[in-house]
CSV table of C-alpha atoms in Angstrom, one decimal:
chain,number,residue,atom,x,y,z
A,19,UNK,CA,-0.6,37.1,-23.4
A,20,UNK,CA,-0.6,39.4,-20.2
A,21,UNK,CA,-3.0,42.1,-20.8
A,22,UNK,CA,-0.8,45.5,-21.2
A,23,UNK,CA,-1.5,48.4,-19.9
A,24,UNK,CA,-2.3,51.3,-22.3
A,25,UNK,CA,-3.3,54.8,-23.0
A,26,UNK,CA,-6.3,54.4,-25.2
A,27,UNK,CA,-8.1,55.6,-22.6
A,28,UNK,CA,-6.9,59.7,-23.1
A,29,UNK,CA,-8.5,61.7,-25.9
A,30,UNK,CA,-6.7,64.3,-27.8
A,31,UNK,CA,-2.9,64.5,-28.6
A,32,UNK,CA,-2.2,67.3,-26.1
A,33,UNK,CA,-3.5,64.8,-23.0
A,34,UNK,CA,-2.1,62.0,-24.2
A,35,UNK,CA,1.6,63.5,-24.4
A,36,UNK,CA,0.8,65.2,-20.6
A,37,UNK,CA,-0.4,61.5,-19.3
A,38,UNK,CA,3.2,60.0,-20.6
A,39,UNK,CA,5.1,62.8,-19.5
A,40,UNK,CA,3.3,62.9,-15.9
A,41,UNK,CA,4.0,58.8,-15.7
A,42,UNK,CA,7.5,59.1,-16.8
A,43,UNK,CA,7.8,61.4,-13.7
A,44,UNK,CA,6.5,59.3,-11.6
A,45,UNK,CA,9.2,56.6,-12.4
A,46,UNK,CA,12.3,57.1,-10.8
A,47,UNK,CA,15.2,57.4,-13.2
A,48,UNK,CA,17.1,54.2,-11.5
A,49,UNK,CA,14.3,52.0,-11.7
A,50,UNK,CA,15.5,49.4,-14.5
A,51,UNK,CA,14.3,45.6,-13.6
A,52,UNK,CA,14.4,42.7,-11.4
A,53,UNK,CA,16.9,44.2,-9.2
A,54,UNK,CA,15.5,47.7,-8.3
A,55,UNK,CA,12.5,45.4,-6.6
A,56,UNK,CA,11.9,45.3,-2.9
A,57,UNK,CA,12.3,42.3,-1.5
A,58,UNK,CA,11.3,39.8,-2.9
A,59,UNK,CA,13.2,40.6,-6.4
A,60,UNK,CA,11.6,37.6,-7.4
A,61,UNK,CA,8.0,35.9,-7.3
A,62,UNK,CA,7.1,32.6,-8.0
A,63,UNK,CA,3.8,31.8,-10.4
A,64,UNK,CA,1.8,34.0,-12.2
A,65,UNK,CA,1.8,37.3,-9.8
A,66,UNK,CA,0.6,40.6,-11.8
A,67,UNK,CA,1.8,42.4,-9.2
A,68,UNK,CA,5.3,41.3,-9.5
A,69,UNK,CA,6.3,44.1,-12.4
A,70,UNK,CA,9.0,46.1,-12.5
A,71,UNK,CA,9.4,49.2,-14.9
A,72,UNK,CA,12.5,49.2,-17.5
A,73,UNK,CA,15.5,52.0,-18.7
A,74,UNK,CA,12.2,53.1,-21.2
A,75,UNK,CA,9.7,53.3,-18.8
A,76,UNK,CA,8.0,50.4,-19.9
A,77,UNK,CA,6.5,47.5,-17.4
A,78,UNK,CA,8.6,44.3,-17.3
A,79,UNK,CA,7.7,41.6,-14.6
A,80,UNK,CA,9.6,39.1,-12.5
A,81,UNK,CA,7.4,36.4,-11.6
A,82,UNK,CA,7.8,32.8,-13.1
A,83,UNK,CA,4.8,33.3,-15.6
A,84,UNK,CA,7.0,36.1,-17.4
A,85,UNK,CA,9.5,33.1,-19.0
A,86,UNK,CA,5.7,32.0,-20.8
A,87,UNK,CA,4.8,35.2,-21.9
A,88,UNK,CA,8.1,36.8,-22.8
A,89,UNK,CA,7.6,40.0,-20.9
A,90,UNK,CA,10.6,39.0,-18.3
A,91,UNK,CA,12.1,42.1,-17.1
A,92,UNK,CA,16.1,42.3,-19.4
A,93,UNK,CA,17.9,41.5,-16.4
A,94,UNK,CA,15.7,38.7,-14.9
A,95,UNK,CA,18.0,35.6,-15.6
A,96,UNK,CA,20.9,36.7,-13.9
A,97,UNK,CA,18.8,38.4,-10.8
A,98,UNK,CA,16.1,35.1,-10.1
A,99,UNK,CA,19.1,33.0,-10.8
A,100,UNK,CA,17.5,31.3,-13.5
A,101,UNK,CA,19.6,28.8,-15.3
A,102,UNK,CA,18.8,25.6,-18.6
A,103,UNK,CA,16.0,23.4,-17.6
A,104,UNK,CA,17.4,20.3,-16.6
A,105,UNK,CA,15.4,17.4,-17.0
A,106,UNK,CA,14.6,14.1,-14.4
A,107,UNK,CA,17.7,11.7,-14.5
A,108,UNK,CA,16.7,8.2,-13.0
A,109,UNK,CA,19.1,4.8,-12.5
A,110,UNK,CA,18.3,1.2,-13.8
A,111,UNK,CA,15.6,-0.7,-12.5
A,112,UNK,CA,16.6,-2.9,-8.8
A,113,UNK,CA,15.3,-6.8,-9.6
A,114,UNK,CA,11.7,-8.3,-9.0
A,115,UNK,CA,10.4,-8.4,-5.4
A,116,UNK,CA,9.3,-11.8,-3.8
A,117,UNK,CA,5.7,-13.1,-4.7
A,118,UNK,CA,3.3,-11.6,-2.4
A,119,UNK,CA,1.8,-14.7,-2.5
A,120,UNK,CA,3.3,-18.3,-1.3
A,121,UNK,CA,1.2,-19.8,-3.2
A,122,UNK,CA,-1.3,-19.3,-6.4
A,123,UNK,CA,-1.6,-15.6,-7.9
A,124,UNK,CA,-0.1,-12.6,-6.4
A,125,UNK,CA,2.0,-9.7,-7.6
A,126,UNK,CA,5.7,-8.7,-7.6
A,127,UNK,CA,7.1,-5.3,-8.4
A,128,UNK,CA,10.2,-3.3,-8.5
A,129,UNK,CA,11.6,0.2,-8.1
A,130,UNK,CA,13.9,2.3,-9.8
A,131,UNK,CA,15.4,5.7,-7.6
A,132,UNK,CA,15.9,9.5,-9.0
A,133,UNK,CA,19.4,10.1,-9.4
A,134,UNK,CA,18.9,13.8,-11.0
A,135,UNK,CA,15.4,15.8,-9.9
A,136,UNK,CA,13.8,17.7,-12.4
A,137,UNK,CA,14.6,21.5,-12.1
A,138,UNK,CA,13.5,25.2,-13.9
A,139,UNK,CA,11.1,23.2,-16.3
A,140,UNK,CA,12.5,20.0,-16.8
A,141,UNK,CA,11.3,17.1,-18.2
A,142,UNK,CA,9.2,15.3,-15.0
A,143,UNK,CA,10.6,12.0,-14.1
A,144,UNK,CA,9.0,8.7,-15.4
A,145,UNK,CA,7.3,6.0,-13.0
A,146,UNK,CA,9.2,5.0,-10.1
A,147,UNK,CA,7.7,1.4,-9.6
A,148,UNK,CA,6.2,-1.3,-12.0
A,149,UNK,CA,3.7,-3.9,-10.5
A,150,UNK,CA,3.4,-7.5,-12.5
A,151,UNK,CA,1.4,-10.4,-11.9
A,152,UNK,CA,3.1,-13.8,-10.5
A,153,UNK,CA,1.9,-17.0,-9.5
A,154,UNK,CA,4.0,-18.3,-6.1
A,155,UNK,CA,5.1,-21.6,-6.0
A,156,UNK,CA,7.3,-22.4,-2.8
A,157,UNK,CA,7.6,-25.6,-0.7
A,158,UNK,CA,4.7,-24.6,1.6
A,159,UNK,CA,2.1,-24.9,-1.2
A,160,UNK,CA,2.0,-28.5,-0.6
A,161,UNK,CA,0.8,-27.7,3.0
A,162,UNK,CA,-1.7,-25.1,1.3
A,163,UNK,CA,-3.3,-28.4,-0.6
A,164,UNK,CA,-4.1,-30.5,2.1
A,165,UNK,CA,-7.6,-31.1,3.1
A,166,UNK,CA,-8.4,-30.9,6.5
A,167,UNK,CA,-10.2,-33.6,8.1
A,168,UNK,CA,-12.3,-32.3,11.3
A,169,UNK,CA,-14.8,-33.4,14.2
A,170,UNK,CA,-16.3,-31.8,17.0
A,171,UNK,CA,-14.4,-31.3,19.8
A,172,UNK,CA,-16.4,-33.7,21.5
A,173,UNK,CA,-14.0,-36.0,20.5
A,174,UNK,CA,-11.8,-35.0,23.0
A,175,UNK,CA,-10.1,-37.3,25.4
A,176,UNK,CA,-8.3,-35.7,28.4
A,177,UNK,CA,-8.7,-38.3,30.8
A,178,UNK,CA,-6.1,-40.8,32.1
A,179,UNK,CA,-7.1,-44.2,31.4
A,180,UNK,CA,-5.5,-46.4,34.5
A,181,UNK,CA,-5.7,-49.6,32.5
A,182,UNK,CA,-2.9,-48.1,29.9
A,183,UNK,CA,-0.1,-51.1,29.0
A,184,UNK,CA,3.4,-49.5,29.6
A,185,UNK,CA,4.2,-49.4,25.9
A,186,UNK,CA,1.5,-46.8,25.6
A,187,UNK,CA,2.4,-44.6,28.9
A,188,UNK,CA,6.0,-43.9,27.0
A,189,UNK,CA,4.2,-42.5,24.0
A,190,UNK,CA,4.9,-38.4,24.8
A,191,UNK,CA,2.0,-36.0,24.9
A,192,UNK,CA,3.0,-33.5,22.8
A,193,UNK,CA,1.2,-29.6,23.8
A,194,UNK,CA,-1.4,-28.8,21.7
A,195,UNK,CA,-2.0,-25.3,19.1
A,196,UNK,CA,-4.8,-23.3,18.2
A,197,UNK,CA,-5.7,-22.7,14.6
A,198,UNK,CA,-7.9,-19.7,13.6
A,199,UNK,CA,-9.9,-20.2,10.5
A,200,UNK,CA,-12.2,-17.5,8.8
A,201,UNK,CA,-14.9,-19.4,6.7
A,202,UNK,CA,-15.3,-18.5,3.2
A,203,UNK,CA,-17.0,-21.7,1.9
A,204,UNK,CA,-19.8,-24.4,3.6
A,205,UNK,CA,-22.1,-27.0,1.8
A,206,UNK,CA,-25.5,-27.2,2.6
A,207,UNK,CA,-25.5,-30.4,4.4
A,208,UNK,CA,-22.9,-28.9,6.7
A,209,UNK,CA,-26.4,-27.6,8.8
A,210,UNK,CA,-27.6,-30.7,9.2
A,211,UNK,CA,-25.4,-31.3,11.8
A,212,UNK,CA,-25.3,-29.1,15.0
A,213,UNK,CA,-22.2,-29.0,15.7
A,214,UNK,CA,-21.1,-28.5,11.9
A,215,UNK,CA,-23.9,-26.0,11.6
A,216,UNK,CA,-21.7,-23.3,13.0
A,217,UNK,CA,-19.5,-23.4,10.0
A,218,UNK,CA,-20.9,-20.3,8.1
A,219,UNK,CA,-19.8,-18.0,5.6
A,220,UNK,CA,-17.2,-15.4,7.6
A,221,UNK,CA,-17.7,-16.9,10.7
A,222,UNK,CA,-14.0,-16.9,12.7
A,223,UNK,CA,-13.6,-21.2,14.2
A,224,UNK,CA,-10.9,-22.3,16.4
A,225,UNK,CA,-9.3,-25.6,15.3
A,226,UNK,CA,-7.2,-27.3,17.7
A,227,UNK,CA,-4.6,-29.8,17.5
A,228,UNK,CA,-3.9,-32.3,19.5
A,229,UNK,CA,-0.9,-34.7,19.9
A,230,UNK,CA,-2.6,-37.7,18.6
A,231,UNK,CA,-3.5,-36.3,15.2
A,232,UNK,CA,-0.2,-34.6,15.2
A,233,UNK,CA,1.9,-36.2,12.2
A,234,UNK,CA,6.1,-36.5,12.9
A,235,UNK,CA,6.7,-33.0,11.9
A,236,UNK,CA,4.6,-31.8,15.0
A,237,UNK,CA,1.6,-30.1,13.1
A,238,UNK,CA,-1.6,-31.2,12.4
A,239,UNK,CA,-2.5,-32.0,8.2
A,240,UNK,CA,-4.5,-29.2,6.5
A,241,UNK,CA,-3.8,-26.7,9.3
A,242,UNK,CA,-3.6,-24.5,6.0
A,243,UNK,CA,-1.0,-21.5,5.5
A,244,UNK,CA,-1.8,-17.7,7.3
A,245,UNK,CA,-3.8,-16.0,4.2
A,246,UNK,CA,-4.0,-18.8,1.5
A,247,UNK,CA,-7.4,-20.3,1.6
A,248,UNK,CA,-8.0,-23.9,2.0
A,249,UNK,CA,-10.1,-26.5,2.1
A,250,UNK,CA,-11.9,-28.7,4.9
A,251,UNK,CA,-14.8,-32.1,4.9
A,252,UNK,CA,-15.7,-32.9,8.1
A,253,UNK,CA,-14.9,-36.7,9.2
A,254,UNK,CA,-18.5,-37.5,10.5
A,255,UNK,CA,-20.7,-35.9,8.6
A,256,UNK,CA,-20.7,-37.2,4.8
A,257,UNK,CA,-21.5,-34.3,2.4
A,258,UNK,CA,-20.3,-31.1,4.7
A,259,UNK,CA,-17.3,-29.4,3.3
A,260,UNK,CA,-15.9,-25.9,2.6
A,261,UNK,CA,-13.1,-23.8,2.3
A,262,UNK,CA,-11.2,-21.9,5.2
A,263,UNK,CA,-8.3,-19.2,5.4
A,264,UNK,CA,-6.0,-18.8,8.3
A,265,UNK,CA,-6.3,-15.8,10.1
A,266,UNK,CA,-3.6,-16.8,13.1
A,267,UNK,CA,-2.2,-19.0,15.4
A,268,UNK,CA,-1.4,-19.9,18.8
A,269,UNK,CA,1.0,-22.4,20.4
A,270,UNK,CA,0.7,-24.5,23.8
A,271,UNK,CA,-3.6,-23.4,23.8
A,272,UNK,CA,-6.5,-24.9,23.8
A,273,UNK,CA,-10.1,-24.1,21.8
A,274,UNK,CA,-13.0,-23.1,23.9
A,275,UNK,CA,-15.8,-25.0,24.2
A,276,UNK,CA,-17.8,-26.6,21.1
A,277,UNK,CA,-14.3,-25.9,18.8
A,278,UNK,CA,-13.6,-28.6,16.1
A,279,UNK,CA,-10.4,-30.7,16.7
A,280,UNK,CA,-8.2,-31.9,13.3
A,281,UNK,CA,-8.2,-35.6,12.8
């Protein structure tokens, strides 16, 4: 409860009755509640200073707290406009997002809106959203299980040969694309090999692909999916292998020098 103020401070009967009579006269006679207040009437929280006095000269208060500690002023309701609490009225649930993953675990959630807000004390509304797990299955996981097969880009063949039969000039040179892998996973014999010894944990490789290893769909296999990781073995070096995730990609471009090239 609010401490009240009192007169146990006065000693003898005579001073007592002077004290009351002296604070009565100090109240103005039209001073009963909430509405005699200057402006604000009103005050929201717990605000001790927020009292008014009542008809019997006793102190009433018009803050927020007062509806706790019943010591609201009589006409406090109908001036700070306070009505019923109403409790938090929310609508049905929507349906399940989309996997956040395309393939293997991920989560889904969904989300419900507030149709009524909680007001003068209500009941507070409930959770909004609800997160499950999920495990994505979608036509690009088979992409996500290919191996890549890789080799130096030393391997590289960008010269003409003149001595070509004319069955093989018709074949079209399709414009090659830049994979971005970000290591996650090497063997050890993987730094036996200088070139393959640049395939460290966290280390960002571009992979290109060329038109000859490019299969009918125009992509290279085990160019992986953006986020998933995958997996890799190099083609001439027996032993190295490691898993990859795809950070980006780039069309029509070509690797810088001493990039690995998909078989």
């Amino acid at each position: 409860m609010r401490a009240e103020r009192s007169l146990s401070g006065c000693s003898g009967l005579a001073l007592c009755g002077l004290l009351a009579f002296l604070l009565g006269m100090s109240v103005h006679p039209t001073q009963a509640g909430c509405a005699e207040r200057e402006s604000p009437n009103c005050c929201s929280g717990r605000n001790n200073e927020c009292f008014e006095y009542t008809k019997r000269k006793t102190v009433c208060y018009c803050d927020t707290y007062c509806q706790k500690t019943g010591d609201c002023c009589e006409d406090y309701k109908r001036v700070c406009q306070i009505s019923a609490a109403i409790d938090c009225v929310v609508g049905s649930w929507g349906g399940w997002s989309p996997c956040s993953s395309l393939c293997g675990e991920g989560s889904t959630e969904r989300s419900r809106q507030v149709l009524t807000p909680p007001r003068n004390g209500g009941t507070p509304c409930p959770d909004l959203k609800q997160r499950r797990g999920c495990l994505g299955h979608t036509l690009q996981c088979s992409s996500a299980k290919e191996v890549a097969k890789i080799l130096p880009d030393s391997f590289k063949r960008n010269f003409k040969d003149p001595w070509r039969r004319p069955h093989m000039l018709m074949k079209e040179e399709k414009p090659s694309y830049c994979v971005y892998m970000r290591v996650r996973q090497a063997s050890v014999v993987c730094k036996q090999r200088l070139w393959s010894a640049q395939l460290v944990l966290e280390r960002s490789v571009c992979v290109e692909c060329q038109s000859d290893a490019m299969a009918t769909d125009n992509r290279c296999s085990g160019d992986g999916l953006e986020g998933i990781k995958t997996f890799w073995t190099t083609a001439s070096a027996p032993g190295c292998h490691g898993s990859w995730v795809r950070e980006s990609s780039r069309e029509k471009c070509r690797c810088p020098p001493y990039s690995v090239l998909f078989v």
